[in-house]
Tab-separated table of C-alpha atoms and ligand atoms in Angstrom:
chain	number	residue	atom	x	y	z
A	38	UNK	CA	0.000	0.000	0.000
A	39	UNK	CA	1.363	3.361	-1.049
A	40	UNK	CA	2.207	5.356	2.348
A	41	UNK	CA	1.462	9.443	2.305
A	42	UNK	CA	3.372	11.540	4.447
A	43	UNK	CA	1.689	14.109	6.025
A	44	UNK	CA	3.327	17.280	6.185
A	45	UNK	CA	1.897	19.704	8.515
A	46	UNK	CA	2.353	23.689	8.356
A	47	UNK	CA	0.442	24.747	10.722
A	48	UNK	CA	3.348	26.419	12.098
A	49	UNK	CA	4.208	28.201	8.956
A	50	UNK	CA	1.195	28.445	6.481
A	51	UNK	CA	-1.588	28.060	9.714
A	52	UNK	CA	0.343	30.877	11.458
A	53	UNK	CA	-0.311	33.517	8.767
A	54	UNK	CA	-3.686	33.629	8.997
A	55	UNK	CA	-4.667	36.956	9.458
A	56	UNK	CA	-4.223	37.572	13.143
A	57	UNK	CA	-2.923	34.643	14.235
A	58	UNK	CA	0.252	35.308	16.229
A	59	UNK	CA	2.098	32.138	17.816
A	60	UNK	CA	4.664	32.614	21.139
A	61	UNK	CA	7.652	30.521	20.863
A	62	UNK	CA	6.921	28.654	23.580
A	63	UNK	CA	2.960	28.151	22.083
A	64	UNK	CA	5.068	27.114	18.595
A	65	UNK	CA	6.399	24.627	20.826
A	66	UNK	CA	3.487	23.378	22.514
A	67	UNK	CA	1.671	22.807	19.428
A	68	UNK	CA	4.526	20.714	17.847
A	69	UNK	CA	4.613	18.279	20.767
A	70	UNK	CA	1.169	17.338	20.269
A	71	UNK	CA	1.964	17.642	15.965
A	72	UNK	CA	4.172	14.990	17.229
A	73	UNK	CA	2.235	12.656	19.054
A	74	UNK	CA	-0.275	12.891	16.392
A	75	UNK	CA	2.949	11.306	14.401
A	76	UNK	CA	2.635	13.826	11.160
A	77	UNK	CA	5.920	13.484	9.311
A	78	UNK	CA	6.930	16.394	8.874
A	79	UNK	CA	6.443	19.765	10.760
A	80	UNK	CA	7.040	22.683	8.818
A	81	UNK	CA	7.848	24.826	12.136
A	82	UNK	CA	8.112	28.387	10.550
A	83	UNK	CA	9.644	30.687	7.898
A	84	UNK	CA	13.069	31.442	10.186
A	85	UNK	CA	13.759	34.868	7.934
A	86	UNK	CA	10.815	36.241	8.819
A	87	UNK	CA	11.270	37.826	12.377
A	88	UNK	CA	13.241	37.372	15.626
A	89	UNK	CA	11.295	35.441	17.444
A	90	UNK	CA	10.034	32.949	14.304
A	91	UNK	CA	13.691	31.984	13.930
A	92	UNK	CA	14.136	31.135	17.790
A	93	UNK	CA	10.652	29.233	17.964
A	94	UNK	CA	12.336	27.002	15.161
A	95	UNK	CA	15.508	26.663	16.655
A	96	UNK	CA	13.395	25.267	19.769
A	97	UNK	CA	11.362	22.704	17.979
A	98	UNK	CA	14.507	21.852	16.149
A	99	UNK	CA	15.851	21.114	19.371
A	100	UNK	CA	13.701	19.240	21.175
A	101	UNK	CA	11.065	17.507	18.973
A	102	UNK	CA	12.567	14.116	18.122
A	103	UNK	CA	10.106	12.135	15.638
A	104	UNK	CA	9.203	13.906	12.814
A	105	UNK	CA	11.321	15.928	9.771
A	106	UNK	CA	11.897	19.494	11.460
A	107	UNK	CA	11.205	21.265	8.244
A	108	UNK	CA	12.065	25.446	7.511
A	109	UNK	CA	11.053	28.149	5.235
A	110	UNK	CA	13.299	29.847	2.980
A	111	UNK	CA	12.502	32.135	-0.182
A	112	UNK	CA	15.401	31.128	-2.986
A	113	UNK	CA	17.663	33.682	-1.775
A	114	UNK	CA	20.632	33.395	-0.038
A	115	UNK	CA	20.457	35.070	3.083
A	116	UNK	CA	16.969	33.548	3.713
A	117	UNK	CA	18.817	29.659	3.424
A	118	UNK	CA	21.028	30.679	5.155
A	119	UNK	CA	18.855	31.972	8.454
A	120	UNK	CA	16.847	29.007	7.759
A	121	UNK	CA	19.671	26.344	8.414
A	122	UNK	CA	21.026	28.443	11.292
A	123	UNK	CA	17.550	27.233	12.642
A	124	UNK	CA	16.889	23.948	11.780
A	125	UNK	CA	20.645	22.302	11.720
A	126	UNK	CA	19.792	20.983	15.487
A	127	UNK	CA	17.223	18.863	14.265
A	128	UNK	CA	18.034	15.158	13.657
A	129	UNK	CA	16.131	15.259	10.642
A	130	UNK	CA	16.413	18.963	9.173
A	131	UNK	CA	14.893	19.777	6.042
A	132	UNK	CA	15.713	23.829	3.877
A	133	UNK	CA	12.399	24.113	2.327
A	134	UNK	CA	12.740	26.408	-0.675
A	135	UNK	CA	10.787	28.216	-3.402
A	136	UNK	CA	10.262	30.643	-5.878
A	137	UNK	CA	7.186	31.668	-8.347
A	138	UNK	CA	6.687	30.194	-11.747
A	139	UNK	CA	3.629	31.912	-13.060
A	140	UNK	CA	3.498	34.124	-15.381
A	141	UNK	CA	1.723	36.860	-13.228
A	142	UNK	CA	4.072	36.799	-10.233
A	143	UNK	CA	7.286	36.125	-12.880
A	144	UNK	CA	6.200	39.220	-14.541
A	145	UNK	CA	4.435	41.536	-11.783
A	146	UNK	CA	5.978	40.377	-7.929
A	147	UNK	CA	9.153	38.768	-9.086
A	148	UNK	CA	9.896	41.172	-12.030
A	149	UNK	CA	12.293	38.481	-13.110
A	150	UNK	CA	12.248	36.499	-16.715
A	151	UNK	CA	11.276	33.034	-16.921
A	152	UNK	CA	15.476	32.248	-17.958
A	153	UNK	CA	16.239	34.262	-14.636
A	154	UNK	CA	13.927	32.089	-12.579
A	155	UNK	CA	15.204	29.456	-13.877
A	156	UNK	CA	18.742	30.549	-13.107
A	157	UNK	CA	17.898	31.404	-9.556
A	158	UNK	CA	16.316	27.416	-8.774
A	159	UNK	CA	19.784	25.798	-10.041
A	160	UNK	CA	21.800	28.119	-7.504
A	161	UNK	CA	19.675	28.166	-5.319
A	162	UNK	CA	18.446	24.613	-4.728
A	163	UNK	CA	21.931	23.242	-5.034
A	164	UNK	CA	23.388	26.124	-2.374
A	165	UNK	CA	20.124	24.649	0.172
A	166	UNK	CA	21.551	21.226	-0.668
A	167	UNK	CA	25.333	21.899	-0.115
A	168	UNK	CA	24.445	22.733	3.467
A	169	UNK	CA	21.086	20.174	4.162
A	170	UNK	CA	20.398	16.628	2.134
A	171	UNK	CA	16.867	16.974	2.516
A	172	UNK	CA	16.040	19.896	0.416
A	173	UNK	CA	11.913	20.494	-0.613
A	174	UNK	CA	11.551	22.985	-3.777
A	175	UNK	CA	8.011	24.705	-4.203
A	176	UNK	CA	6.784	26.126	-7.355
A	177	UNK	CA	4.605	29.051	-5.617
A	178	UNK	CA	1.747	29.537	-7.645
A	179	UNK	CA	2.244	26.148	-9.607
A	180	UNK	CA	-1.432	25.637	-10.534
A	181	UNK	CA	-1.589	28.812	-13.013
A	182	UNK	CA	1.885	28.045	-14.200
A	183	UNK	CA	2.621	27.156	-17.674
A	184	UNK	CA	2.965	23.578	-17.795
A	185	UNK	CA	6.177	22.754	-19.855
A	186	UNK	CA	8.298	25.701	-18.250
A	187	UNK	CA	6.571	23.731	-14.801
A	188	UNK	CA	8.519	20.306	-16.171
A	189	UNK	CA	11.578	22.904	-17.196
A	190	UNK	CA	11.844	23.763	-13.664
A	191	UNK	CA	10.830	20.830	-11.693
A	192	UNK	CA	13.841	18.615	-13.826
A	193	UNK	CA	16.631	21.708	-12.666
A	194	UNK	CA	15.708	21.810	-9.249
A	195	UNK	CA	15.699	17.565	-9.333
A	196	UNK	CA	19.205	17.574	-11.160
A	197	UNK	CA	20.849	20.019	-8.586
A	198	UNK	CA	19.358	17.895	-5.549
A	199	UNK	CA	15.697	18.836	-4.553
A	200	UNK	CA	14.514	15.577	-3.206
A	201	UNK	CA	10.769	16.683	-2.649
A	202	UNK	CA	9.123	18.602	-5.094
A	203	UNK	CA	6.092	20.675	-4.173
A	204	UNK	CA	3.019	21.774	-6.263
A	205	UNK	CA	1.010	24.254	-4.417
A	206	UNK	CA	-2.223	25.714	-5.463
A	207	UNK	CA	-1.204	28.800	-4.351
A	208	UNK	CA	-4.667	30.673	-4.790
A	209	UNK	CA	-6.818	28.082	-4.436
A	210	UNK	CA	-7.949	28.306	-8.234
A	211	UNK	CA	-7.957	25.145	-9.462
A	212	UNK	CA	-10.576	22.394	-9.638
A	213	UNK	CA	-10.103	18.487	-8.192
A	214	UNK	CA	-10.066	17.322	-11.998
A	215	UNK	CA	-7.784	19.979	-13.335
A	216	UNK	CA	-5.462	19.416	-11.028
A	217	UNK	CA	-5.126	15.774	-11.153
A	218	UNK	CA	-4.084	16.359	-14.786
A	219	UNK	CA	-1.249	18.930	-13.725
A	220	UNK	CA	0.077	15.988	-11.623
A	221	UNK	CA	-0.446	13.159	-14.041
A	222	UNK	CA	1.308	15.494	-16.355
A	223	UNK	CA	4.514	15.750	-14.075
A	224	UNK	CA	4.665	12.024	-14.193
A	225	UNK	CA	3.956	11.534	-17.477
A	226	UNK	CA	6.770	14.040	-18.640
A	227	UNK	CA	9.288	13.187	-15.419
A	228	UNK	CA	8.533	9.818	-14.250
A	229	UNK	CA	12.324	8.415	-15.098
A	230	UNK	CA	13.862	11.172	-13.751
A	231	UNK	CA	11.281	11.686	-10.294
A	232	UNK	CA	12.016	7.947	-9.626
A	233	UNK	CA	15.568	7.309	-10.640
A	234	UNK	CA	16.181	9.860	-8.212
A	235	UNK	CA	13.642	8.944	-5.596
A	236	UNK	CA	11.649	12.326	-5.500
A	237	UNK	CA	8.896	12.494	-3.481
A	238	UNK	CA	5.938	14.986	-5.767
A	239	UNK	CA	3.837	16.882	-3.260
A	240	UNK	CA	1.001	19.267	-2.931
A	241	UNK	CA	-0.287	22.280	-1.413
A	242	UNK	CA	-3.787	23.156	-1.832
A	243	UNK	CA	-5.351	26.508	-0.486
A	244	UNK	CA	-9.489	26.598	0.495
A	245	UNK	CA	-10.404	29.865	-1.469
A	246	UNK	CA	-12.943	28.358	-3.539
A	247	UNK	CA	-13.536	25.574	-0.728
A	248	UNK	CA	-11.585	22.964	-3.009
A	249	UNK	CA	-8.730	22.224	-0.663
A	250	UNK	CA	-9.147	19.137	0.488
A	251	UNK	CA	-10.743	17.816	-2.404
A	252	UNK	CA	-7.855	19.175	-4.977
A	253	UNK	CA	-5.142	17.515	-2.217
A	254	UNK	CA	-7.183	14.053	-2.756
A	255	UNK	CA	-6.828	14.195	-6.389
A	256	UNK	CA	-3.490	14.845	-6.046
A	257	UNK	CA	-3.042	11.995	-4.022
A	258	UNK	CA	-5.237	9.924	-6.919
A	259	UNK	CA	-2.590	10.971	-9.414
A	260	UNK	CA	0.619	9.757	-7.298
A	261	UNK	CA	1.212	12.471	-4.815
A	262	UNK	CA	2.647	10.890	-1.533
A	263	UNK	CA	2.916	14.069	0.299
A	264	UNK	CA	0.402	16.309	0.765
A	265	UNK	CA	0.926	19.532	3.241
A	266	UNK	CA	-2.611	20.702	5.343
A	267	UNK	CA	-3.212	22.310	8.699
A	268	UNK	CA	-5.157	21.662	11.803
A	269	UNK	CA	-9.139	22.479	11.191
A	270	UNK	CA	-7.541	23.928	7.777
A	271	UNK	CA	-6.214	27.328	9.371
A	272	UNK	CA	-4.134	29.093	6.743
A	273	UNK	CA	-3.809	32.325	4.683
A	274	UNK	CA	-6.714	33.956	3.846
A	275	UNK	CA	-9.795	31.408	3.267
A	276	UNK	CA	-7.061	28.465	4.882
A	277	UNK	CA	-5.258	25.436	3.552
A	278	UNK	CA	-6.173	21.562	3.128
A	279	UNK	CA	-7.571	20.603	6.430
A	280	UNK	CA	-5.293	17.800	8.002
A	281	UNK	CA	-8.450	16.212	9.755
A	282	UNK	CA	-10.625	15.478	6.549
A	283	UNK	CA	-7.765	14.283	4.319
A	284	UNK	CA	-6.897	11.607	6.624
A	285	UNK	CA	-10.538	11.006	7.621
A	286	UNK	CA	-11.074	10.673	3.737
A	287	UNK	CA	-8.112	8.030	3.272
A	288	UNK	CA	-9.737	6.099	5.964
A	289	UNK	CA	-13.235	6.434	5.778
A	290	UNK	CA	-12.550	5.455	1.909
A	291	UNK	CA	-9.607	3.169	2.358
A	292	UNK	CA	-10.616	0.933	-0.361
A	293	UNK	CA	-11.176	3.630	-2.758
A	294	UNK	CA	-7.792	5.326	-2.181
A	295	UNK	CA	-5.933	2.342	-1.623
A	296	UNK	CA	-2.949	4.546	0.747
A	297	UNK	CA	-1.997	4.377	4.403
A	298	UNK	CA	-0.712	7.242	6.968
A	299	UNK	CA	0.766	7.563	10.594
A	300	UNK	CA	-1.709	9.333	11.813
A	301	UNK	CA	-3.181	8.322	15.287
A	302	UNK	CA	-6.618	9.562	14.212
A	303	UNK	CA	-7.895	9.207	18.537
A	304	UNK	CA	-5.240	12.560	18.791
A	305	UNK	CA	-7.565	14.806	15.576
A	306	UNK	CA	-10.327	15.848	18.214
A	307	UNK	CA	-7.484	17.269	20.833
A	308	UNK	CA	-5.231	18.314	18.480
A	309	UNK	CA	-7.862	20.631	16.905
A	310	UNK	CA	-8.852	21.976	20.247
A	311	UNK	CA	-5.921	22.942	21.183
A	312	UNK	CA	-5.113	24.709	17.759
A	313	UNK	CA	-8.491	26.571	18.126
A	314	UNK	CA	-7.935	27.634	22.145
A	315	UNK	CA	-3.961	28.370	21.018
A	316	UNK	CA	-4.746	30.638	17.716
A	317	UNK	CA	-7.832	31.906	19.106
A	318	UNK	CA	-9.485	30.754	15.651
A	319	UNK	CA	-12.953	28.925	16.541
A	320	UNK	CA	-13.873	25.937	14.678
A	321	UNK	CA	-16.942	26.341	12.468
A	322	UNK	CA	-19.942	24.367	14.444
A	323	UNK	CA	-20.371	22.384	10.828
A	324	UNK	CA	-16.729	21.931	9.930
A	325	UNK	CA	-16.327	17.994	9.176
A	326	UNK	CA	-14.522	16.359	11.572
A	327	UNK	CA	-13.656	18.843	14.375
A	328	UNK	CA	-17.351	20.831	14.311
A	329	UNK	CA	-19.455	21.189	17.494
A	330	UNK	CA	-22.068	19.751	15.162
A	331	UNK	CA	-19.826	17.140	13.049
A	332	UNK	CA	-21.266	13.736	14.894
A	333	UNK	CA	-24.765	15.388	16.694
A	334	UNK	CA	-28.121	14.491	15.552
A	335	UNK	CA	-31.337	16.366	16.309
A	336	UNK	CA	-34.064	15.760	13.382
A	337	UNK	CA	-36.376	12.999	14.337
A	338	UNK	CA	-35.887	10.765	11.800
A	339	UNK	CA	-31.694	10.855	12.082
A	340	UNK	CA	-32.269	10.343	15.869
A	341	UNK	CA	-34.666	7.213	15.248
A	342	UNK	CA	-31.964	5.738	12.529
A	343	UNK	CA	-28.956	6.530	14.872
A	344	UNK	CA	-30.564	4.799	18.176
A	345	UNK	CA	-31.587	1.385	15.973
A	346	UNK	CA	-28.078	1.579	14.696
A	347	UNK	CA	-25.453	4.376	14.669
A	348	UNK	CA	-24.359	3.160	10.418
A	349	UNK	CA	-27.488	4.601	9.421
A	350	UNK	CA	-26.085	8.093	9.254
A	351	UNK	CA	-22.665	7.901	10.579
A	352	UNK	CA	-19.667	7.119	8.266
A	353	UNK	CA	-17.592	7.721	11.181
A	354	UNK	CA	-17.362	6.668	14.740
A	355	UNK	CA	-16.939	10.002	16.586
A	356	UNK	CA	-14.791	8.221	19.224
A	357	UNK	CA	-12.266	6.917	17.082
A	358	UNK	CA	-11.593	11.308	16.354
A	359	UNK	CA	-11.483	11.433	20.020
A	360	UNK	CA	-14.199	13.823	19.181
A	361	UNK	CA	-16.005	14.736	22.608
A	362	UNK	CA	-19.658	16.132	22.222
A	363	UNK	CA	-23.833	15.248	22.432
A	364	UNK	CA	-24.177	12.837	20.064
A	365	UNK	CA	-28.650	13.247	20.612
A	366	UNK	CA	-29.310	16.752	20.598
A	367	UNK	CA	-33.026	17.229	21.442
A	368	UNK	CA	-34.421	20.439	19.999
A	369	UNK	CA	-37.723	21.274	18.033
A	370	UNK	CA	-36.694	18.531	15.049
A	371	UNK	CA	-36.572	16.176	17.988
A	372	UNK	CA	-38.998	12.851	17.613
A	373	UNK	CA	-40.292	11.120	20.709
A	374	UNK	CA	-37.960	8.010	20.557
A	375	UNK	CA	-35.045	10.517	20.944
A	376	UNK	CA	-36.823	12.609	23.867
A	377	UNK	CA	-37.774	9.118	25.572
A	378	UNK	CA	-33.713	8.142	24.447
A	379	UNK	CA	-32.321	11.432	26.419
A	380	UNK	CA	-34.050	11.507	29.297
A	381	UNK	CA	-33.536	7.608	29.933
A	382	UNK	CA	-29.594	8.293	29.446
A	383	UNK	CA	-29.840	11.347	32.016
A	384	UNK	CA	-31.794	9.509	34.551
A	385	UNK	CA	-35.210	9.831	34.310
A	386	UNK	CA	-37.959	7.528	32.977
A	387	UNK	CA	-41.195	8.777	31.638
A	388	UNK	CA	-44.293	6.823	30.426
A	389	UNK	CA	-44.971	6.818	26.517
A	390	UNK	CA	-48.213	9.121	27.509
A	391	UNK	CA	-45.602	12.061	29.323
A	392	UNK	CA	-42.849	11.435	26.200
A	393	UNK	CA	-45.705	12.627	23.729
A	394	UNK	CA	-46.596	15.519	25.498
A	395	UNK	CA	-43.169	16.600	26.179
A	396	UNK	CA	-42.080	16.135	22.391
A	397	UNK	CA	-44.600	18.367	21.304
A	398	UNK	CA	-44.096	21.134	24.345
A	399	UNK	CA	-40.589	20.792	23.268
A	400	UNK	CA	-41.930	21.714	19.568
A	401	UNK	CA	-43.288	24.583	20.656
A	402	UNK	CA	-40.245	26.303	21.923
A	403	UNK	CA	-39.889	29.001	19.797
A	404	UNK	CA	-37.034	30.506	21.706
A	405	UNK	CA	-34.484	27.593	21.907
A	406	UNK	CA	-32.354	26.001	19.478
A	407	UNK	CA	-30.820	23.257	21.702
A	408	UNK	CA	-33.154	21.961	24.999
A	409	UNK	CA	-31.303	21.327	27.389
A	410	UNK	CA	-32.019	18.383	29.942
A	411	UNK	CA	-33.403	20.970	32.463
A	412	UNK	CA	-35.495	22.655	30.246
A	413	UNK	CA	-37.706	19.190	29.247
A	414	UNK	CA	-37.511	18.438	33.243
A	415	UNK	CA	-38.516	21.800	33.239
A	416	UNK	CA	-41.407	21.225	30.501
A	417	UNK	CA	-42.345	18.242	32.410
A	418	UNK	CA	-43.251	20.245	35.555
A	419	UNK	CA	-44.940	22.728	33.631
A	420	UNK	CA	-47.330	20.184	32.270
A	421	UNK	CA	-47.568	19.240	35.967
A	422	UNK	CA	-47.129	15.528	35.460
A	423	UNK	CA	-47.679	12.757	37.962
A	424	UNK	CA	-44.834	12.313	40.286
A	425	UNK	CA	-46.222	8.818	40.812
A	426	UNK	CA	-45.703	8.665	37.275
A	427	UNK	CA	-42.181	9.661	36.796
A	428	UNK	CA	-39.315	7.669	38.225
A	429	UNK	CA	-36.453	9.096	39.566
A	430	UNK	CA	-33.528	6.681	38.950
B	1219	MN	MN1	0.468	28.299	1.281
């Protein structure tokens, strides 16, 4: 089975979300659990980019012990340079380096030629490699980059000893299909040269048009064994590829993807929080995986399915996430079996007669969204049911 290595950049990518400002010592924190998650790479930070970036790096370099410590560098000199000064203490550093190959950032950011960019990868990739082995190249904006001057690069930064090669979606433009063929194309064009030389191809996929996670999976259907996501998906601007559903995909769908990972899936639902309490970004109620709402139930007929058996409408077993919320949630879609269900599980047993009028009191909130179990005690008072009637367990 082909294994996918899960690079994480929370650190680096998650960290620029707008205003999103990790300590050292919460860089840290995060990349112990990163570890016992077992991701295979953390991408810990872009070392250049201030003071206190470059010492959190240093840090993690230091003291986590597992996974790749992996570093940020633009393809300049200086910035390779800073980077290795931070990562060299890791067992396992990696100088990850890139430069833009579109047109529109060639042309407009870069203000370079296509011949100059080209010149720049060579020296730069092989000065990254004289002072690390493990040397990642990214070709920023890679999605809206011409194809063949895509190969022209990839094969340079290959030849002078890039031994993962990334292909971000920078801007989140492309579609799952579209980008499947960019990849298929890089091993249709490179394949002798990508495997004589062991390269790992990767990918980067950014959530502006929500296709992240969906354009990482195609990647991974076209040969991509690395793919580089977040916890809950944090990132620039609309995020990156959420860790959490590309793993939950491979697994869920094992047979349809056919690939394996390292990830202790129990860690996604603690990992997350702390991500979310740490960054002070709050998970969306409905995200997949990670929401509030991911594994609860509250229309009748999901809560009747779910209570004769859970496979009904649940493709995943919230406790293998470590996922930690109310599974029932009684509210005005609630049916009776669920009511009669909850108030069982809290303690308190009702006869069929009671449940009925309950479940439609509960209907008639108008005011609620979730009922709490004090409010249908509460209801059940109000109706002024027979104590005789209701047993206290
Ligand atoms: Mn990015």
């Amino acid at each position: 089975m082909t294994y996918i290595k899960i690079f994480d950049t929370t650190l680096r990518d998650g960290e620029q979300s707008p205003g999103v400002n990790l300590s050292k010592d919460e860089k840290l924190k995060i990349a112990k659990q990163l570890e016992k998650l077992g991701v295979d790479i953390i991408e810990a930070g872009f070392p250049v980019s201030s003071e206190e970036d470059f010492e959190a790096v240093k840090q993690i370099a230091k003291e986590i012990k597992g996974p790749i410590i992996c570093g940020l560098a633009r393809a300049v000199k200086e910035d390779i340079d800073i980077c290795w000064e931070a990562i060299k203490y890791s067992k396992k550093p990696r100088i990850h380096t890139f430069i833009a190959t579109s047109k529109i950032h060639m042309d407009e950011k870069l203000k370079r030629s296509p011949q100059e960019v080209i010149e720049l990868v060579r020296e730069m990739v092989a000065y990254a490699k004289s002072l690390c082995n493990d040397v990642e190249f990214s070709l920023e904006d890679a999605s809206r980059t011409e194809r063949d001057f895509m190969c022209k690069i990839i094969r340079v930064a290959i030849e002078f000893g890039a031994t993962t090669i990334n292909i971000p979606d920078t801007v989140g433009y492309s579609q799952p299909d579209e980008f499947k063929d960019t990849i298929k194309y890089i091993f249709d064009n490179l394949g002798d040269i990508i495997s004589k030389n062991k390269v790992t191809i990767s990918c980067h996929c950014h959530n502006d048009l929500g296709n992240a996670v969906a354009n990482s999976l195609a990647a991974i259907k076209a040969g991509v064994t690395q793919v580089e996501c977040t916890i809950n998906g944090i990132g620039e601007r609309a995020g990156n590829a959420s860790l959490e559903e590309i793993v939950m995909n491979l697994i869920t769908r094992k047979s349809y993807f056919n690939v394996e990972t390292c990830i202790d899936i129990s860690k996604i639902f603690e990992t997350s929080r702390m991500v979310s309490d740490i960054a002070g970004m709050v998970v969306q109620p409905n995200k997949a995986i990670v929401g509030k709402n991911a594994f609860s139930h509250e229309s009748g007929i999901h809560q009747d399915g779910i209570i004769k058996n859970r496979l009904t409408y649940e493709i995943i077993n919230p406790k293998d996430v470590g996922w930690v919320g109310e599974s029932i949630v009684i509210g005005r879609h609630s049916g009776k079996r669920a009511v009669s269900e909850f108030l069982s599980k809290s303690g308190y047993n009702f006869c069929d007669e009671d449940i009925v009028k309950i479940t439609s009191s509960i209907k008639g909130l108008v005011d609620k969204n979730i009922v709490s179990k004090e409010d249908i005690i509460g209801i059940a008072n109000k109706l002024k049911l027979n104590e005789s009637k209701t047993k206290l367990i």
